[in-house]
XYZ file of C-alpha atoms in Angstrom:
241
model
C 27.920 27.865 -6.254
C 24.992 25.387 -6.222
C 22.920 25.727 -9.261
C 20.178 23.198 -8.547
C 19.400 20.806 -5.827
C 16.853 17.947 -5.082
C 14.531 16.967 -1.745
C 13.673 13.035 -1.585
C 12.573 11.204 0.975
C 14.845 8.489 2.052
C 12.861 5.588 3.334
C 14.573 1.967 1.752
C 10.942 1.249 1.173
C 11.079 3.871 -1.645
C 12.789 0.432 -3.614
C 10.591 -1.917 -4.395
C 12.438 -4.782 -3.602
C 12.072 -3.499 -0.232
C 8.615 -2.310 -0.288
C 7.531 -5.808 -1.490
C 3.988 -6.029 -2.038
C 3.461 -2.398 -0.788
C 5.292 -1.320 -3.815
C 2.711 0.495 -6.028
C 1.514 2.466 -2.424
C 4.527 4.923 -3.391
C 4.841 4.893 -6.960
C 3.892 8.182 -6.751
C 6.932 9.181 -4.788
C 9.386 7.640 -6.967
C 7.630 9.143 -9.998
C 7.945 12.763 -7.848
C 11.815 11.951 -6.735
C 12.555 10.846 -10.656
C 11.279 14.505 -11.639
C 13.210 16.039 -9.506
C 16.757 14.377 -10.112
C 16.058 15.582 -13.997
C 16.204 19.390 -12.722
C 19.631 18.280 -11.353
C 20.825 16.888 -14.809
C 19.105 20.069 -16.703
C 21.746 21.853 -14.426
C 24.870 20.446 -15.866
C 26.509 20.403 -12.310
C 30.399 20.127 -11.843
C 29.470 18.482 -8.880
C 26.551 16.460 -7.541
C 26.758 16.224 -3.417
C 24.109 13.773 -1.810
C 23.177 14.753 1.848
C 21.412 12.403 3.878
C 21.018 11.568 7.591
C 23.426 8.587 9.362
C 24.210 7.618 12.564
C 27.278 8.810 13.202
C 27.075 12.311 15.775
C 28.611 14.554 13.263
C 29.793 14.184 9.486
C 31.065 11.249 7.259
C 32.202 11.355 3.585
C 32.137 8.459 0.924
C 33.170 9.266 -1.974
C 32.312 8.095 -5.284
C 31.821 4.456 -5.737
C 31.367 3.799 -2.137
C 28.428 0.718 -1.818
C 25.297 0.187 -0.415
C 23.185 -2.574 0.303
C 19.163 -3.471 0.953
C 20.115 -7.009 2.090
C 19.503 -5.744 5.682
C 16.107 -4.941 5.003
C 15.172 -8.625 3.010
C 16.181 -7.524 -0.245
C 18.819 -8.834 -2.040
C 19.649 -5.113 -3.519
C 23.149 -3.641 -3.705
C 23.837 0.560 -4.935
C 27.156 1.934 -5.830
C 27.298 5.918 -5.284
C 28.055 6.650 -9.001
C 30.642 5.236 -11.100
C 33.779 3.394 -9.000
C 36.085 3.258 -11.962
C 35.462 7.395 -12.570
C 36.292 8.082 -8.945
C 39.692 7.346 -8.212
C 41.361 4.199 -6.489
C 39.777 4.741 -2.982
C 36.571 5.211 -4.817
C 35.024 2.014 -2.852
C 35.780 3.568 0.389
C 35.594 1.022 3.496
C 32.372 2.081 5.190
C 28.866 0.803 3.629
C 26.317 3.661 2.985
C 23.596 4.515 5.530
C 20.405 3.724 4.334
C 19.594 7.427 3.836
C 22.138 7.751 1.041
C 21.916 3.749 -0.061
C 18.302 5.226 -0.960
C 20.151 8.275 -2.568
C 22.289 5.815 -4.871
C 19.150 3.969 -5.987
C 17.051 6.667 -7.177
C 20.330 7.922 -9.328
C 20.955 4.588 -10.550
C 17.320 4.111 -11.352
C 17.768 7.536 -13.402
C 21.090 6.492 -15.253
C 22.553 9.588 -13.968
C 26.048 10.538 -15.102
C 26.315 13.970 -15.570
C 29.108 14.987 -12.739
C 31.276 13.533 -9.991
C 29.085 12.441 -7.034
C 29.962 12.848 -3.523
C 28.273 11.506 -0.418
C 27.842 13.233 3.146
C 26.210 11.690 6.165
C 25.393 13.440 8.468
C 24.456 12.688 12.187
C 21.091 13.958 13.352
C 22.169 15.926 16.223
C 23.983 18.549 14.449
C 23.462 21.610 15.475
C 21.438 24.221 12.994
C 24.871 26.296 12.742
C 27.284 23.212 11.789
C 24.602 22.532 9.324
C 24.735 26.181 7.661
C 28.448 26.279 7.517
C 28.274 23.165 5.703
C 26.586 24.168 3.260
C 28.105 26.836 2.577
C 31.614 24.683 2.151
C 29.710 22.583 0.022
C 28.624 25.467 -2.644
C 32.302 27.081 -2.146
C 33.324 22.944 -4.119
C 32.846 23.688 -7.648
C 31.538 26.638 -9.877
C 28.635 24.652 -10.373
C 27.240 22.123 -7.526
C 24.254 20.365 -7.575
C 22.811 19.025 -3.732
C 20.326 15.607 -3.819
C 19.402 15.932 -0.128
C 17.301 12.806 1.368
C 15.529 13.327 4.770
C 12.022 12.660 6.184
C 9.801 14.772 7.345
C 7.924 13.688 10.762
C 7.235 9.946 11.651
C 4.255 10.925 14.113
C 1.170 11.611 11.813
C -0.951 8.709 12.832
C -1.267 6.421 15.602
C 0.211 3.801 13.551
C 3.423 5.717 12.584
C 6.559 4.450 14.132
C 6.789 7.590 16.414
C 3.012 7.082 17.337
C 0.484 10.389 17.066
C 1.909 14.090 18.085
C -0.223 16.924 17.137
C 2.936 18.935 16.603
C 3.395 17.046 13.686
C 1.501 17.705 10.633
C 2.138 22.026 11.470
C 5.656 20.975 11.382
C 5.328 19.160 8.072
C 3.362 21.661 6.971
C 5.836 24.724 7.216
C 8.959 22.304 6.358
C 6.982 21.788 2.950
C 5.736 25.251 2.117
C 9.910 26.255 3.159
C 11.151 23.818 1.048
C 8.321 24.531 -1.649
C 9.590 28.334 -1.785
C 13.684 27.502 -1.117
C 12.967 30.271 2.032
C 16.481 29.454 3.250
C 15.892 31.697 6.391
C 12.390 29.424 7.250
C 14.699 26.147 7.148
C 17.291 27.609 8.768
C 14.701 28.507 11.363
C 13.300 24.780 11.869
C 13.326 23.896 15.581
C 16.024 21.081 15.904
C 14.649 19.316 19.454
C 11.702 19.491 18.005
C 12.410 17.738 14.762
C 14.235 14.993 17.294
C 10.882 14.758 19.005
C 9.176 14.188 15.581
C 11.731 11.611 14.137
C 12.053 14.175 11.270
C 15.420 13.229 10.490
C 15.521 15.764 7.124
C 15.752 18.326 9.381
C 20.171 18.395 9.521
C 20.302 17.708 5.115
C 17.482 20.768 5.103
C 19.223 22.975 6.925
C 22.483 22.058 5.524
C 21.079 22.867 1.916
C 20.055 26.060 3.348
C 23.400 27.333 3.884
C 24.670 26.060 0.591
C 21.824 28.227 -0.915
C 22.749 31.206 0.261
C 23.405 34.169 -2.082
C 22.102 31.435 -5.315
C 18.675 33.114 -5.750
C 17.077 29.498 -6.471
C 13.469 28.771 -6.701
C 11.760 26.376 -5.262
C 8.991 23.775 -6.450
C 7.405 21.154 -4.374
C 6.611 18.080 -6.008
C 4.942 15.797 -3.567
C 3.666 15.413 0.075
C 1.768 13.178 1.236
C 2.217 10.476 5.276
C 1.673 7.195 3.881
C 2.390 5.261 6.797
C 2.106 7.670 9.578
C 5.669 9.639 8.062
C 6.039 12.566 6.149
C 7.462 12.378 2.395
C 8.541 15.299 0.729
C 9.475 16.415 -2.846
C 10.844 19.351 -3.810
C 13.545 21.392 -6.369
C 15.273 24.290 -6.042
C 16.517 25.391 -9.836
């Protein structure tokens, strides 16, 4: 059953290294996403899944240990998910992290977490609202007690400047995805419009929904932490406990 879960943004500019110069512009946000991952530890999971979107059309696992890397983005940063020597001799896995759950393994790292078994999931941006329920749901059905750190943007159209350029649909979007994710109201994420979210570049839209459905029947509730469109793109913090 999932006991606790955690919604951070997943930009690689959240690391410093990345962020350069820019840095302090979201210490805020890491301060927010460092909150948040404590509510997981409070919740002594069995399990700690992190959800974040990838490339790939559908689903990928990496399992504990597997690496990730900044390099690609002029930082000379490198993230194991967890501990490689606690998860088993395919731990390292052969596939690099996305970015999305590279940023994942940072912020635990950063945190010193070590309280359960840690688990990745990618998952492609397409997925449809249903796959992304059912998930879920096989996610909570993993351990008596399973904690979710779910990484996903909100829109990248708030400004002119933001990589998706201006959309009016945007900030009422970002609004309702951070008053839903603010309450845990499972049914309003579930509800999130996915072609729209593709339109918006909101690619927390697939993790949301797929915390949704792990949610189900946990009576969790739900804090939001921080939101705020530096750069034209949404960033959102919230816990559901």
């Amino acid at each position: 059953m999932l006991v606790a879960a955690a919604v951070c943004p997943c930009p690689p500019v959240l690391v410093p290294e990345v962020a350069a110069g820019a840095a302090p512009e979201l210490d805020a946000a890491r301060a927010a996403c460092a909150d948040a991952l404590g509510v997981l530890a409070a919740a002594r999971p069995d399990l700690l899944v992190v959800v974040g979107p990838a490339e790939q059309p559908g689903r990928g696992v990496f399992p504990q240990g597997s690496r990730g890397t900044f390099r690609g983005f002029g930082a000379e940063v490198d993230v194991r998910l967890g501990d490689a020597a606690a998860g088993g001799p395919d731990a390292a896995g052969e596939r690099e992290l996305p970015p999305s759950l590279a940023v994942g393994a940072w912020l635990l790292e950063r945190t010193g977490w070590a309280d359960a078994p840690i688990e990745g999931l990618g998952v492609g941006e397409p997925l449809e609202a249903v796959r992304c329920v059912r998930a879920g749901r096989e996610i909570a059905g993993r351990a008596a007690r399973v904690a979710m750190l779910v990484m996903g943007d909100a829109s990248a159209c708030r400004t002119l400047k933001a990589p998706g350029y201006l959309d009016e649909r945007a900030a009422p979007f970002d609004a309702e995805a951070a008053r839903a994710l603010g309450a845990a109201d499972i049914e309003a994420i579930k509800a999130l419009d996915a072609d729209l979210a593709y339109q918006l570049k909101a690619a927390g839209r697939a993790p949301w929904q797929i915390l949704a459905g792990a949610a189900e029947g946990a009576d969790l509730a739900g804090a939001l932490l921080y939101d705020d469109a530096p750069y034209g793109v949404c960033y959102l913090v919230a816990t559901w406990s």
